[in-house]
CSV table of C-alpha atoms in Angstrom, one decimal:
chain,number,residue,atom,x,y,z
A,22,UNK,CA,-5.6,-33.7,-41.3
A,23,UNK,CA,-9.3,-34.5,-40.5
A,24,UNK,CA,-9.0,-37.1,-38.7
A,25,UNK,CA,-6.3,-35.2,-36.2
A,26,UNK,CA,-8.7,-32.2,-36.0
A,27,UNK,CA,-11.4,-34.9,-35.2
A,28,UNK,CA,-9.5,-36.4,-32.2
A,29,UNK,CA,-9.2,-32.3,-30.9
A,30,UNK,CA,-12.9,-31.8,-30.9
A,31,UNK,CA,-13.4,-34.9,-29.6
A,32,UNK,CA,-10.6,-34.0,-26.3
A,33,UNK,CA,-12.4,-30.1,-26.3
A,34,UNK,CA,-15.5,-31.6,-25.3
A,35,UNK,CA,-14.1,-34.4,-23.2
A,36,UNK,CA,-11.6,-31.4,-20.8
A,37,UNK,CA,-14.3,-28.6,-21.5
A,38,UNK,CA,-18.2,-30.1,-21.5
A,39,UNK,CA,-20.4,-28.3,-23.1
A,40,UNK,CA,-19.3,-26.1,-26.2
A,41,UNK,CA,-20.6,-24.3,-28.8
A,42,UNK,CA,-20.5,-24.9,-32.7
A,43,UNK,CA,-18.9,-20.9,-32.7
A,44,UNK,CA,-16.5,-22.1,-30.3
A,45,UNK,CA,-15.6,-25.0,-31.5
A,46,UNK,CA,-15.1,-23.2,-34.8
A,47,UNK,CA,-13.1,-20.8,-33.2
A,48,UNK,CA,-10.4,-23.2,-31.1
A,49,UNK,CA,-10.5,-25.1,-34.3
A,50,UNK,CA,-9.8,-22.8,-37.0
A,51,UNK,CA,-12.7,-24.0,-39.4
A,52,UNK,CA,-15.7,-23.0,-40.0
A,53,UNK,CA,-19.2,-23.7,-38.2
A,54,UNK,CA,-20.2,-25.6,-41.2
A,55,UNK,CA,-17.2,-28.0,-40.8
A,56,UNK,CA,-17.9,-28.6,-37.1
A,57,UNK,CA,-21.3,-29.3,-38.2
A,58,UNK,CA,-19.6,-32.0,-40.7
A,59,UNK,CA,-17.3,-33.1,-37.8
A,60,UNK,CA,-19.9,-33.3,-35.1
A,61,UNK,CA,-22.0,-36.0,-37.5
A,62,UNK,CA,-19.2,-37.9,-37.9
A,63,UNK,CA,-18.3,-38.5,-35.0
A,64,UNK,CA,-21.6,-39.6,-33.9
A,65,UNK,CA,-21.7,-41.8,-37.5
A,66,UNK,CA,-18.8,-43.6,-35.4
A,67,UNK,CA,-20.5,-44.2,-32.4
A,68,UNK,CA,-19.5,-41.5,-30.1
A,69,UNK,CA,-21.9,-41.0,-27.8
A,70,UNK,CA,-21.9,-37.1,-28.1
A,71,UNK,CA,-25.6,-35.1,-28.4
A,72,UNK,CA,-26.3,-31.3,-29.0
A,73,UNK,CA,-28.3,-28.4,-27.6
A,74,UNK,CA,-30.2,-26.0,-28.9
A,75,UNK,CA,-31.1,-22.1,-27.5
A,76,UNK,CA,-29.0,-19.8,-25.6
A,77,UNK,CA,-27.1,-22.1,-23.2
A,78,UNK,CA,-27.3,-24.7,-25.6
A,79,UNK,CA,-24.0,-27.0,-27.5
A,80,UNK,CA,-22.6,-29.9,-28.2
A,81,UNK,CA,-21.5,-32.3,-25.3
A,82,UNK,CA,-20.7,-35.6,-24.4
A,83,UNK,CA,-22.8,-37.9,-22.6
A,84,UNK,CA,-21.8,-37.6,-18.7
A,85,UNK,CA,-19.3,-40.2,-17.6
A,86,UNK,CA,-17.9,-40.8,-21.3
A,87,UNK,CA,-14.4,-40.7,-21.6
A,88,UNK,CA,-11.9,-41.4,-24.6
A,89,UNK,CA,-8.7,-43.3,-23.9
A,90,UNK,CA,-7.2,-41.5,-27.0
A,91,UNK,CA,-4.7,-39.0,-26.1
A,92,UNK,CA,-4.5,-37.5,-29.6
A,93,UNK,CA,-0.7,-37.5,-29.8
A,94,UNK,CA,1.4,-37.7,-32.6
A,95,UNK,CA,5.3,-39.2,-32.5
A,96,UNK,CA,6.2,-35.1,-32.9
A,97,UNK,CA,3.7,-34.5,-29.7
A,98,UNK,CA,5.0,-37.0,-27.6
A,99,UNK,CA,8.5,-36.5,-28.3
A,100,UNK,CA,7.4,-32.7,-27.5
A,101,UNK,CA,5.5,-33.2,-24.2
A,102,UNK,CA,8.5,-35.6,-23.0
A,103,UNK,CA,11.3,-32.9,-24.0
A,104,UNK,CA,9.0,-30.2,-22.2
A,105,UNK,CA,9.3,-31.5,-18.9
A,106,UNK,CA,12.2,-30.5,-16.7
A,107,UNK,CA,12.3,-32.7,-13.7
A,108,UNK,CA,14.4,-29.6,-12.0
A,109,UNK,CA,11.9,-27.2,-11.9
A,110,UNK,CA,8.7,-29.2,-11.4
A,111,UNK,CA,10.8,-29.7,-7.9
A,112,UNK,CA,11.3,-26.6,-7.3
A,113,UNK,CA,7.6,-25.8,-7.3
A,114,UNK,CA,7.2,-28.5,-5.6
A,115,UNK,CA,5.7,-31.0,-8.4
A,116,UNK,CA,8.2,-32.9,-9.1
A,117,UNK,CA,6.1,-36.3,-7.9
A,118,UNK,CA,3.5,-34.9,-9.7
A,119,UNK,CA,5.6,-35.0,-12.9
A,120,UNK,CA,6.9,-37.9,-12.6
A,121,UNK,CA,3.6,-39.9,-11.9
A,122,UNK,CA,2.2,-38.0,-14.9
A,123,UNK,CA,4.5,-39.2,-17.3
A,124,UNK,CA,4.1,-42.6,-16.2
A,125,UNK,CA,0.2,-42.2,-17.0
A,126,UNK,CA,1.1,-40.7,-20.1
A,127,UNK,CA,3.5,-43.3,-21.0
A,128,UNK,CA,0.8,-45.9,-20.3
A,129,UNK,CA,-1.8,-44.6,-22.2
A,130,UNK,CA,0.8,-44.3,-25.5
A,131,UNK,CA,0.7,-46.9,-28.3
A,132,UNK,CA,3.5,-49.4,-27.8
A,133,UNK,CA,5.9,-47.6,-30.6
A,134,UNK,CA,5.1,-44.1,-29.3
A,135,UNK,CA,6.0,-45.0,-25.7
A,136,UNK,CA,9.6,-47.0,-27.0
A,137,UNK,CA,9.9,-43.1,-29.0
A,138,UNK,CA,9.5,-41.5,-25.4
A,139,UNK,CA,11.8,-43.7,-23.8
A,140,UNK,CA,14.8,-42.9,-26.4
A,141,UNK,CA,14.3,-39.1,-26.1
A,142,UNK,CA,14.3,-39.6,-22.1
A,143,UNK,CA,17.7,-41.1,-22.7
A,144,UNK,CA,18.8,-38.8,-25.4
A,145,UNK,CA,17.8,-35.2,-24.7
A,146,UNK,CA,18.4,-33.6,-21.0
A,147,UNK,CA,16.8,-29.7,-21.2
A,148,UNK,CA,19.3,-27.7,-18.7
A,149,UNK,CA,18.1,-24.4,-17.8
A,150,UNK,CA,20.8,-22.3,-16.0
A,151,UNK,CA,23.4,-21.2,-17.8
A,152,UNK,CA,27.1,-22.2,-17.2
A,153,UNK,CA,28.4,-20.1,-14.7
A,154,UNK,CA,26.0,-20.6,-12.3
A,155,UNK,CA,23.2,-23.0,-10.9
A,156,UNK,CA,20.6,-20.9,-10.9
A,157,UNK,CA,19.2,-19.1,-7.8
A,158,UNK,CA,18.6,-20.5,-4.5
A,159,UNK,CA,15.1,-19.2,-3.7
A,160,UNK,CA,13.5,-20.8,-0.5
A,161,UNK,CA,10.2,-19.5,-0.9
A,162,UNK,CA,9.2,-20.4,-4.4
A,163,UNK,CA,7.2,-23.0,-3.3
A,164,UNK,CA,5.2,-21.2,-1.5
A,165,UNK,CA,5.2,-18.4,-3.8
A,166,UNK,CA,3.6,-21.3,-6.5
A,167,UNK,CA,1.1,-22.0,-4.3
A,168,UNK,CA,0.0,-18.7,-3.8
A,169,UNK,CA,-0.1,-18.3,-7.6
A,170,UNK,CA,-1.9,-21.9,-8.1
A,171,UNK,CA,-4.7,-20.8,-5.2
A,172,UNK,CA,-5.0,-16.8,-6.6
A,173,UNK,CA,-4.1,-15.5,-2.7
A,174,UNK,CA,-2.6,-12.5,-1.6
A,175,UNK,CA,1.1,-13.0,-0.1
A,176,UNK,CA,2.6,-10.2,2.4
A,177,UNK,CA,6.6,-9.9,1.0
A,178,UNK,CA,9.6,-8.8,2.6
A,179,UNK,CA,11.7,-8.1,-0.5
A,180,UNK,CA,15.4,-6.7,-1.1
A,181,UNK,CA,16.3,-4.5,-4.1
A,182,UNK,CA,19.5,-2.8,-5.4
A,183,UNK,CA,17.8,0.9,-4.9
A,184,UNK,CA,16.6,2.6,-1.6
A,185,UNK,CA,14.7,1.5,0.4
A,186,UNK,CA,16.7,-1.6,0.1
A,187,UNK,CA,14.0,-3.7,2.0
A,188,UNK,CA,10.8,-3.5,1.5
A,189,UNK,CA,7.4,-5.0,2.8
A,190,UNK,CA,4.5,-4.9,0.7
A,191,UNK,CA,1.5,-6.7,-0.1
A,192,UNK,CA,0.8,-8.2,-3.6
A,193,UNK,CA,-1.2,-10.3,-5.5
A,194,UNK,CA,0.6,-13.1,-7.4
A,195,UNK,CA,-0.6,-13.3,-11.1
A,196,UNK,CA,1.9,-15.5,-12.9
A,197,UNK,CA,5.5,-17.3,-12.4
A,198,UNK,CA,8.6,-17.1,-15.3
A,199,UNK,CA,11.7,-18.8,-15.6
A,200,UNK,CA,14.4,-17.2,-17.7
A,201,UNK,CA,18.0,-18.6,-17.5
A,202,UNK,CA,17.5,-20.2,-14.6
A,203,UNK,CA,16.1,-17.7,-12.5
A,204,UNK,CA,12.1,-17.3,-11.4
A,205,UNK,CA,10.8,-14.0,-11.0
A,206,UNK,CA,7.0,-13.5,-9.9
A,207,UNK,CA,4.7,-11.1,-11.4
A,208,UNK,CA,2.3,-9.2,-9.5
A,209,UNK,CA,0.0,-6.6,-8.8
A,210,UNK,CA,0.7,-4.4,-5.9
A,211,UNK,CA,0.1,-0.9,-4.6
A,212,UNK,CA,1.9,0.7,-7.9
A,213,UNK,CA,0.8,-1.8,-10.6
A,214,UNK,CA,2.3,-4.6,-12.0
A,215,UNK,CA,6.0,-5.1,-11.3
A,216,UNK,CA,8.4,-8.1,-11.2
A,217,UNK,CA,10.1,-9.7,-8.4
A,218,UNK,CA,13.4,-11.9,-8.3
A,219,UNK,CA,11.8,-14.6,-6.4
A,220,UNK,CA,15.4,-15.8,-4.6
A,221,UNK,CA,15.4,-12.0,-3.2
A,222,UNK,CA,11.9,-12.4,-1.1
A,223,UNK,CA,13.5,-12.8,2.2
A,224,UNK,CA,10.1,-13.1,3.7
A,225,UNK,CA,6.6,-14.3,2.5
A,226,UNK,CA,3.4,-14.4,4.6
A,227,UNK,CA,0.3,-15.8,3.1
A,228,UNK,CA,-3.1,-14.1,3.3
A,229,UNK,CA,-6.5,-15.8,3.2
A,230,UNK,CA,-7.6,-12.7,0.7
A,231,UNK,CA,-8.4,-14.2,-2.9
A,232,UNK,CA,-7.9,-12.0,-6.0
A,233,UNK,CA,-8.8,-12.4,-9.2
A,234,UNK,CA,-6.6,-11.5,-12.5
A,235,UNK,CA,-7.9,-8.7,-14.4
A,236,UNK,CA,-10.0,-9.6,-17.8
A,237,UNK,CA,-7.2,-8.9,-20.5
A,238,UNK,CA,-4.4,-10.3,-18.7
A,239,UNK,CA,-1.8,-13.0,-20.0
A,240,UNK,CA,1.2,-13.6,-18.6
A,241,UNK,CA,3.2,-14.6,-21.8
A,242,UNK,CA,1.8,-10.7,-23.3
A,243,UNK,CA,2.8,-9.4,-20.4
A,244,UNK,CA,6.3,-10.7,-19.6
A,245,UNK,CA,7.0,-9.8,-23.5
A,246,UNK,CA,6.1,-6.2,-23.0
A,247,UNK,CA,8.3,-6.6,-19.8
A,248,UNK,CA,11.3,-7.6,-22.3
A,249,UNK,CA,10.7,-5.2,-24.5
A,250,UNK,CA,10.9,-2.3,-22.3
A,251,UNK,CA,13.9,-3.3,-20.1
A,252,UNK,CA,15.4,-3.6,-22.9
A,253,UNK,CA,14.9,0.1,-24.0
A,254,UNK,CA,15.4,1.9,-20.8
A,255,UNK,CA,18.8,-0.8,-20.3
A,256,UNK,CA,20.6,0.7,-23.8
A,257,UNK,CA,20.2,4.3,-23.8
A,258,UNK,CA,23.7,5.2,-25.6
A,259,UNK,CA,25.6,3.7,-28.6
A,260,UNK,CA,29.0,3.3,-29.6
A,261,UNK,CA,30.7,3.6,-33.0
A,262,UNK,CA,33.1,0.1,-33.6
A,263,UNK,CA,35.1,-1.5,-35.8
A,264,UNK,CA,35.1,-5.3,-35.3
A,265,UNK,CA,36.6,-8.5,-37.2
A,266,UNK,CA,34.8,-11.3,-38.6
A,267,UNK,CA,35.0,-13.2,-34.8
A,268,UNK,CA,34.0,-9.7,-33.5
A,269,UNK,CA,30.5,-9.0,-35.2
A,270,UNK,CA,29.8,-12.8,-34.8
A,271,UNK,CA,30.1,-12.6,-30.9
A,272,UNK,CA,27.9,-9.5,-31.2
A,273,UNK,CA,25.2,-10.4,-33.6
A,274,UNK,CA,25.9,-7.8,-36.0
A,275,UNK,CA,26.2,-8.8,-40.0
A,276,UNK,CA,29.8,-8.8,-41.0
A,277,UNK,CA,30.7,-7.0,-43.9
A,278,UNK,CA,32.8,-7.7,-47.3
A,279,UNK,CA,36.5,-6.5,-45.9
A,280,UNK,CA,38.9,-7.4,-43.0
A,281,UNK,CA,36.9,-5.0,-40.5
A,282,UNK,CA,33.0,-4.0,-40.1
A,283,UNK,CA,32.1,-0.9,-38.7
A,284,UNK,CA,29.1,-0.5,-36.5
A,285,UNK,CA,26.8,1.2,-34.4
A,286,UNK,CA,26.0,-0.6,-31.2
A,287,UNK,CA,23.6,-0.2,-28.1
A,288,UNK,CA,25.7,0.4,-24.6
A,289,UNK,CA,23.5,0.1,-21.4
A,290,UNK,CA,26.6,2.4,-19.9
A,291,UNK,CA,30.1,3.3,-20.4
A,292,UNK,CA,30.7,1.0,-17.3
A,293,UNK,CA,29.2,-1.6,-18.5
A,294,UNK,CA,30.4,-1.2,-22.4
A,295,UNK,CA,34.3,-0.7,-21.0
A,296,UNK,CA,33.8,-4.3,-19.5
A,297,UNK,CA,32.3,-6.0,-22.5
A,298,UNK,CA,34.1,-4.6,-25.5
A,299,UNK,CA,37.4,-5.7,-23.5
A,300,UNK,CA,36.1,-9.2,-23.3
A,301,UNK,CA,36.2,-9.0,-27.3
A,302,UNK,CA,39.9,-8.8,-27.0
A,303,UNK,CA,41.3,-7.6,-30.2
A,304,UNK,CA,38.6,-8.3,-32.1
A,305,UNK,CA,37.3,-4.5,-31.6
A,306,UNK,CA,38.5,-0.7,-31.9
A,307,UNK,CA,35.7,1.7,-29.9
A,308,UNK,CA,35.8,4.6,-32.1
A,309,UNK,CA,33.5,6.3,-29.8
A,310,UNK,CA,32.3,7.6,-27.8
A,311,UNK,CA,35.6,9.6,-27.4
A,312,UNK,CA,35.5,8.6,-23.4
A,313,UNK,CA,34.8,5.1,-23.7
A,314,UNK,CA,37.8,5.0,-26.3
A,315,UNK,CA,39.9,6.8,-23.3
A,316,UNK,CA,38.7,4.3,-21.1
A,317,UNK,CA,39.7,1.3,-23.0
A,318,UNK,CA,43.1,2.3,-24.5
A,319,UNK,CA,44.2,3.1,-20.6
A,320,UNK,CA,42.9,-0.1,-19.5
A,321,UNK,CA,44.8,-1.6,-22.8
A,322,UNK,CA,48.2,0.5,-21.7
A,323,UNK,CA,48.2,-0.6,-18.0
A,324,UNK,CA,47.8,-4.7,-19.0
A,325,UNK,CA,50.0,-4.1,-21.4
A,326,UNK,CA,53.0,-2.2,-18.6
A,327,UNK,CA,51.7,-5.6,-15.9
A,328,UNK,CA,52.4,-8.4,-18.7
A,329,UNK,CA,56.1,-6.6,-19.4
A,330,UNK,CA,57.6,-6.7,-16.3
């Protein structure tokens, strides 16, 4: 354990220079007392590391030293090699990049880390759109990255499902998400923060205005607020069902002792419930709402009259 949080401070100070004990402590998860211990050890071993003292003052290495250690365990490598999807480092345009990485990453592996990377290149293959579909064509993701790598404002012209249809509008591009094979860009425009389906920009000009990203901001916080309230203005009704075993399986509800489960479930819509409670075959009854039941059994009545001529 020490001597893996060892190899950390060691890599902090290499990719960050000068640091303080607090902050040390801090990325660390110890105590300033135990980077104190650390810091003396590593100079009992020779590393050529010295510290500060006053207000600006640290610990840092001395210039032009740098570790050939990269610190990674068999689980780390295995996890930076399974991490990288060769798809979408070409989309944004990185896909050389990635590739040239991992062959400086291989080389700087012990001889029975890099064989471990090799097998899980040959064994695992990380496939992000889903089945029905290969994801989104979307031209201008490149250049949407770059805007988002070089903090400049980009001038969209966008297409939506409500009117205006199109729109043109100027933004500031904070962050980039893929989710099931589709990117969507988050940024701040004349009405706040909203999210954009990259393949619908039809249009993007790049600006030479630089913005920066509010203090407070991360994208991952962000995008999981985003999830969480889509998710409550998209199911804003319920319906009562009864479901088999097969049925409550399929949707994630916890089955119950007899032959049939009864349950209250989230609906976006009675549209959109109609459709998927009929995918579930006969594996559910809609109880109610009384119009959705409607809906269903008259669907139900006019398959059955087709499939009996």
């Amino acid at each position: 354990m020490r001597a893996s949080r060892l190899v950390t401070l060691l890599l902090l100070l290499q990719n960050r220079g000068r640091m303080t004990a607090r902050q040390l402590a801090e990325e660390l998860q110890v105590s300033v007392r135990t980077v104190y211990r650390d810091v003396e050890a590593l100079g009992a071993a020779g590393i050529p590391l010295y510290g500060e003292a006053g207000h600006a003052g640290g610990y840092r290495l001395v210039n032009g030293y740098r570790t050939r250690l990269t610190g990674l365990t068999a689980d780390e490598a295995q996890a930076a090699f399974l991490a990288a999807l060769p798809g979408t480092a070409a989309e944004l345009g990185l896909g050389e990049a990635l590739a040239t990485a991992q062959l400086k990453l291989r080389a700087a592996l012990p001889a029975e880390l890099r064989e471990h990377a090799g097998r899980i290149q040959e064994r695992f293959l990380l496939d992000a759109p889903g089945w029905y579909g290969d994801g989104d064509r979307a031209p201008h993701l490149a250049a949407v990255a770059t805007a988002v790598w070089t903090r400049r404002a980009v001038v969209l012209r966008y297409r939506r499902w409500r009117a205006p249809e199109e729109i043109e509008r100027r933004v500031e591009p904070y962050g980039l998400v893929l989710k099931a094979g589709r990117w969507y860009l988050v940024a701040a425009g004349p009405s706040g923060i909203r999210t954009y389906r990259v393949d619908q920009i039809d249009e993007l000009r790049p600006l030479e205005e630089e913005f920066t990203v509010p203090d407070g901001f991360g994208l991952a916080a962000h995008w999981k607020g985003y999830l969480a309230d889509f998710r409550a203005r998209l199911h804003t009704g319920e319906a009562l069902v009864r479901l088999t075993g097969e049925g409550a399986r399929r949707l994630g509800v916890t089955p119950g002792e007899g032959e049939w489960t009864q349950a209250r479930v989230p609906i976006e819509s009675l549209d959109h419930a109609h459709q998927e409670f009929l995918r579930l075959g006969t594996d559910v009854e809609v109880l109610a709402p009384e119009e959705l039941r409607a809906r269903v059994a008259e669907t139900v009545r006019a398959l059955a009259a087709r499939y009996t001529r």
